[in-house]
PDB file of C-alpha atoms in Angstrom:
ATOM      1  CA  MET A   7     -19.795   4.382  11.345  1.00  0.00           C
ATOM      2  CA  ILE A   8     -16.579   3.834   9.434  1.00  0.00           C
ATOM      3  CA  GLU A   9     -15.335   5.229   6.129  1.00  0.00           C
ATOM      4  CA  ARG A  10     -12.747   3.305   4.156  1.00  0.00           C
ATOM      5  CA  LEU A  11     -10.106   5.509   2.539  1.00  0.00           C
ATOM      6  CA  PRO A  12      -8.630   4.591  -0.856  1.00  0.00           C
ATOM      7  CA  HIS A  13      -5.236   3.447   0.470  1.00  0.00           C
ATOM      8  CA  SER A  14      -6.873   0.753   2.618  1.00  0.00           C
ATOM      9  CA  ASP A  15      -8.275  -1.243  -0.317  1.00  0.00           C
ATOM     10  CA  GLY A  16      -7.802  -4.934   0.306  1.00  0.00           C
ATOM     11  CA  LEU A  17      -7.373  -4.580   4.071  1.00  0.00           C
ATOM     12  CA  PRO A  18     -10.043  -5.726   6.531  1.00  0.00           C
ATOM     13  CA  LEU A  19     -11.868  -3.144   8.589  1.00  0.00           C
ATOM     14  CA  PRO A  20     -11.038  -2.965  12.309  1.00  0.00           C
ATOM     15  CA  SER A  21     -12.541  -5.902  14.153  1.00  0.00           C
ATOM     16  CA  ALA A  22     -12.244  -7.808  17.416  1.00  0.00           C
ATOM     17  CA  ALA A  23      -9.959 -10.849  17.256  1.00  0.00           C
ATOM     18  CA  THR A  24     -12.175 -12.823  19.651  1.00  0.00           C
ATOM     19  CA  SER A  25     -15.683 -12.558  21.079  1.00  0.00           C
ATOM     20  CA  GLY A  26     -14.238 -11.457  24.432  1.00  0.00           C
ATOM     21  CA  ALA A  27     -11.827  -8.838  23.108  1.00  0.00           C
ATOM     22  CA  ALA A  28     -12.256  -5.360  24.611  1.00  0.00           C
ATOM     23  CA  GLY A  29     -11.101  -3.544  21.478  1.00  0.00           C
ATOM     24  CA  VAL A  30     -10.782  -3.818  17.737  1.00  0.00           C
ATOM     25  CA  ASP A  31      -7.450  -4.347  16.014  1.00  0.00           C
ATOM     26  CA  LEU A  32      -6.067  -1.518  13.886  1.00  0.00           C
ATOM     27  CA  MET A  33      -3.942  -2.392  10.865  1.00  0.00           C
ATOM     28  CA  ALA A  34      -1.226  -0.506   9.056  1.00  0.00           C
ATOM     29  CA  ALA A  35      -2.381   0.909   5.729  1.00  0.00           C
ATOM     30  CA  VAL A  36       1.138   1.703   4.546  1.00  0.00           C
ATOM     31  CA  GLN A  37       1.954   1.438   0.856  1.00  0.00           C
ATOM     32  CA  GLU A  38       5.598   0.546   1.520  1.00  0.00           C
ATOM     33  CA  PRO A  39       7.181  -0.831   4.719  1.00  0.00           C
ATOM     34  CA  VAL A  40       8.027   1.785   7.345  1.00  0.00           C
ATOM     35  CA  VAL A  41      11.177   1.163   9.381  1.00  0.00           C
ATOM     36  CA  ILE A  42      11.222   2.652  12.876  1.00  0.00           C
ATOM     37  CA  PRO A  43      14.760   2.801  14.297  1.00  0.00           C
ATOM     38  CA  PRO A  44      15.443   2.157  17.994  1.00  0.00           C
ATOM     39  CA  GLY A  45      14.191   5.213  19.886  1.00  0.00           C
ATOM     40  CA  GLY A  46      12.328   6.410  16.786  1.00  0.00           C
ATOM     41  CA  ARG A  47       8.663   7.017  16.165  1.00  0.00           C
ATOM     42  CA  ALA A  48       6.318   7.075  13.193  1.00  0.00           C
ATOM     43  CA  LEU A  49       2.738   8.058  12.445  1.00  0.00           C
ATOM     44  CA  VAL A  50       1.207   4.980  10.840  1.00  0.00           C
ATOM     45  CA  PRO A  51      -2.005   5.386   8.801  1.00  0.00           C
ATOM     46  CA  THR A  52      -4.910   2.975   9.261  1.00  0.00           C
ATOM     47  CA  GLY A  53      -6.765   3.808   6.056  1.00  0.00           C
ATOM     48  CA  PHE A  54     -10.104   4.786   7.568  1.00  0.00           C
ATOM     49  CA  ALA A  55     -12.031   7.494   9.404  1.00  0.00           C
ATOM     50  CA  VAL A  56     -14.775   6.987  11.987  1.00  0.00           C
ATOM     51  CA  ALA A  57     -17.811   8.724  13.436  1.00  0.00           C
ATOM     52  CA  LEU A  58     -18.075   7.609  17.055  1.00  0.00           C
ATOM     53  CA  PRO A  59     -21.244   7.619  19.139  1.00  0.00           C
ATOM     54  CA  VAL A  60     -21.951  10.860  21.004  1.00  0.00           C
ATOM     55  CA  GLY A  61     -20.423  10.791  24.470  1.00  0.00           C
ATOM     56  CA  HIS A  62     -17.668   8.299  23.543  1.00  0.00           C
ATOM     57  CA  GLU A  63     -14.022   8.223  22.541  1.00  0.00           C
ATOM     58  CA  TRP A  64     -11.764   5.614  21.012  1.00  0.00           C
ATOM     59  CA  GLN A  65      -8.757   4.907  23.205  1.00  0.00           C
ATOM     60  CA  ILE A  66      -5.837   3.819  21.015  1.00  0.00           C
ATOM     61  CA  ARG A  67      -3.770   1.345  22.981  1.00  0.00           C
ATOM     62  CA  PRO A  68      -0.632  -0.724  22.373  1.00  0.00           C
ATOM     63  CA  ARG A  69      -0.738  -4.386  21.429  1.00  0.00           C
ATOM     64  CA  SER A  70       0.877  -6.424  24.187  1.00  0.00           C
ATOM     65  CA  GLY A  71       2.643  -8.778  21.763  1.00  0.00           C
ATOM     66  CA  LEU A  72       4.413  -5.942  19.949  1.00  0.00           C
ATOM     67  CA  ALA A  73       5.395  -4.390  23.268  1.00  0.00           C
ATOM     68  CA  LEU A  74       6.786  -7.619  24.731  1.00  0.00           C
ATOM     69  CA  LYS A  75       8.480  -9.060  21.642  1.00  0.00           C
ATOM     70  CA  HIS A  76       9.761  -5.868  19.991  1.00  0.00           C
ATOM     71  CA  GLY A  77       9.474  -2.979  22.475  1.00  0.00           C
ATOM     72  CA  VAL A  78       6.978  -1.243  20.165  1.00  0.00           C
ATOM     73  CA  THR A  79       4.220   0.752  21.840  1.00  0.00           C
ATOM     74  CA  VAL A  80       1.791   3.583  21.212  1.00  0.00           C
ATOM     75  CA  LEU A  81       3.669   6.760  22.130  1.00  0.00           C
ATOM     76  CA  ASN A  82       0.766   8.740  23.589  1.00  0.00           C
ATOM     77  CA  ALA A  83      -0.985   5.714  25.099  1.00  0.00           C
ATOM     78  CA  PRO A  84      -3.785   5.784  25.280  1.00  0.00           C
ATOM     79  CA  GLY A  85      -4.277   8.053  22.320  1.00  0.00           C
ATOM     80  CA  THR A  86      -7.723   9.587  21.998  1.00  0.00           C
ATOM     81  CA  ILE A  87      -9.961   9.765  18.964  1.00  0.00           C
ATOM     82  CA  ASP A  88     -12.670  12.294  19.837  1.00  0.00           C
ATOM     83  CA  GLU A  89     -16.291  11.767  18.833  1.00  0.00           C
ATOM     84  CA  ASP A  90     -16.192  14.789  16.486  1.00  0.00           C
ATOM     85  CA  TYR A  91     -12.921  13.926  14.680  1.00  0.00           C
ATOM     86  CA  ARG A  92     -13.491  12.904  11.069  1.00  0.00           C
ATOM     87  CA  GLY A  93      -9.962  12.598   9.701  1.00  0.00           C
ATOM     88  CA  GLU A  94      -7.960   9.446   9.151  1.00  0.00           C
ATOM     89  CA  VAL A  95      -7.170   7.491  12.295  1.00  0.00           C
ATOM     90  CA  GLY A  96      -3.395   7.352  12.706  1.00  0.00           C
ATOM     91  CA  VAL A  97      -1.295   5.562  15.302  1.00  0.00           C
ATOM     92  CA  ILE A  98       1.932   7.028  16.701  1.00  0.00           C
ATOM     93  CA  LEU A  99       4.240   4.076  17.240  1.00  0.00           C
ATOM     94  CA  LEU A 100       7.404   4.280  19.347  1.00  0.00           C
ATOM     95  CA  ASN A 101      10.186   1.744  19.028  1.00  0.00           C
ATOM     96  CA  ALA A 102      11.596   1.404  22.541  1.00  0.00           C
ATOM     97  CA  GLY A 103      13.350  -1.792  21.498  1.00  0.00           C
ATOM     98  CA  ALA A 104      17.010  -2.388  20.681  1.00  0.00           C
ATOM     99  CA  LYS A 105      16.487  -3.236  16.975  1.00  0.00           C
ATOM    100  CA  ALA A 106      14.831  -1.476  14.061  1.00  0.00           C
ATOM    101  CA  PHE A 107      11.189  -2.464  13.637  1.00  0.00           C
ATOM    102  CA  GLU A 108       9.503  -2.795  10.256  1.00  0.00           C
ATOM    103  CA  VAL A 109       5.812  -1.962   9.913  1.00  0.00           C
ATOM    104  CA  THR A 110       4.294  -3.748   6.926  1.00  0.00           C
ATOM    105  CA  ARG A 111       0.948  -3.425   5.178  1.00  0.00           C
ATOM    106  CA  GLY A 112      -1.848  -5.160   7.070  1.00  0.00           C
ATOM    107  CA  MET A 113       0.173  -5.584  10.280  1.00  0.00           C
ATOM    108  CA  ARG A 114      -1.925  -5.271  13.443  1.00  0.00           C
ATOM    109  CA  ILE A 115      -0.327  -2.263  15.131  1.00  0.00           C
ATOM    110  CA  ALA A 116      -2.694  -1.168  17.919  1.00  0.00           C
ATOM    111  CA  GLN A 117      -6.144  -1.644  19.328  1.00  0.00           C
ATOM    112  CA  ALA A 118      -9.051   0.765  19.759  1.00  0.00           C
ATOM    113  CA  VAL A 119     -11.339   0.549  22.788  1.00  0.00           C
ATOM    114  CA  LEU A 120     -14.637   2.443  22.792  1.00  0.00           C
ATOM    115  CA  ALA A 121     -15.050   4.251  26.113  1.00  0.00           C
ATOM    116  CA  PRO A 122     -17.660   6.615  27.563  1.00  0.00           C
ATOM    117  CA  VAL A 123     -16.590  10.188  28.252  1.00  0.00           C
ATOM    118  CA  VAL A 124     -17.657  12.127  31.333  1.00  0.00           C
ATOM    119  CA  ARG A 125     -17.900  15.809  30.421  1.00  0.00           C
ATOM    120  CA  GLN A 126     -15.951  18.085  32.742  1.00  0.00           C
ATOM    121  CA  VAL A 127     -17.277  21.304  34.183  1.00  0.00           C
ATOM    122  CA  LEU A 128     -14.557  23.166  36.056  1.00  0.00           C
ATOM    123  CA  VAL A 129     -15.536  25.704  38.688  1.00  0.00           C
ATOM    124  CA  GLU A 130     -12.926  28.252  39.691  1.00  0.00           C
ATOM    125  CA  THR A 131     -12.254  28.698  43.400  1.00  0.00           C
ATOM    126  CA  ASN A 132      -9.805  30.623  45.576  1.00  0.00           C
ATOM    127  CA  ARG A 133      -8.962  27.551  47.643  1.00  0.00           C
ATOM    128  CA  LEU A 134      -9.330  23.812  47.077  1.00  0.00           C
ATOM    129  CA  PRO A 135     -10.724  21.576  49.818  1.00  0.00           C
ATOM    130  CA  ILE A 136      -8.141  19.854  52.016  1.00  0.00           C
ATOM    131  CA  SER A 137      -7.341  16.206  51.265  1.00  0.00           C
ATOM    132  CA  GLU A 138      -5.275  13.562  53.026  1.00  0.00           C
ATOM    133  CA  ARG A 139      -2.597  13.684  50.312  1.00  0.00           C
ATOM    134  CA  GLY A 140      -2.545  17.424  49.874  1.00  0.00           C
ATOM    135  CA  ALA A 141       0.041  18.703  47.392  1.00  0.00           C
ATOM    136  CA  GLY A 142       2.312  15.654  47.730  1.00  0.00           C
ATOM    137  CA  GLY A 143       3.705  14.758  44.315  1.00  0.00           C
ATOM    138  CA  PHE A 144       5.389  11.768  42.707  1.00  0.00           C
ATOM    139  CA  GLY A 145       6.191   9.110  45.269  1.00  0.00           C
ATOM    140  CA  SER A 146       4.705  11.070  48.154  1.00  0.00           C
ATOM    141  CA  THR A 147       2.567   8.146  49.307  1.00  0.00           C
ATOM    142  CA  GLY A 148       5.601   5.853  49.699  1.00  0.00           C
ATOM    143  CA  VAL A 149       6.613   2.554  48.130  1.00  0.00           C
ATOM    144  CA  GLY A 150       5.955   0.056  50.947  1.00  0.00           C
ATOM    145  CA  ALA A 151       2.950  -2.213  51.190  1.00  0.00           C
TER     146      ALA A 151
END
């Protein structure tokens, strides 16, 4: 279910651009343009709230065109909208590009992919089982083919 908020009047609801699209496009529900300087970030409103199916999340992901052409991405990609969240969906955009980026009303800024969630049950132990990798950290498995 989706609830339109007053500041999204006139904007289309999130929808898939094509029949094969994995996610729905999210649009900026800004009243005035928002300029994100190089290295800057902004929380951009979408103008709606959702109630997701039980056992699912929305993964908020960057749009590849914005990333390639402007260096604009979703800062906490993928962002998560939990099934029990009922506030406005917002997108944290990061401008990793070299020029200021202007977000305008109705601009497609991100995409949301519905994904199942596996509930975690953690069991405390005094010792973890041994694995081939062990405690090796970043780069510990090498870079060669």
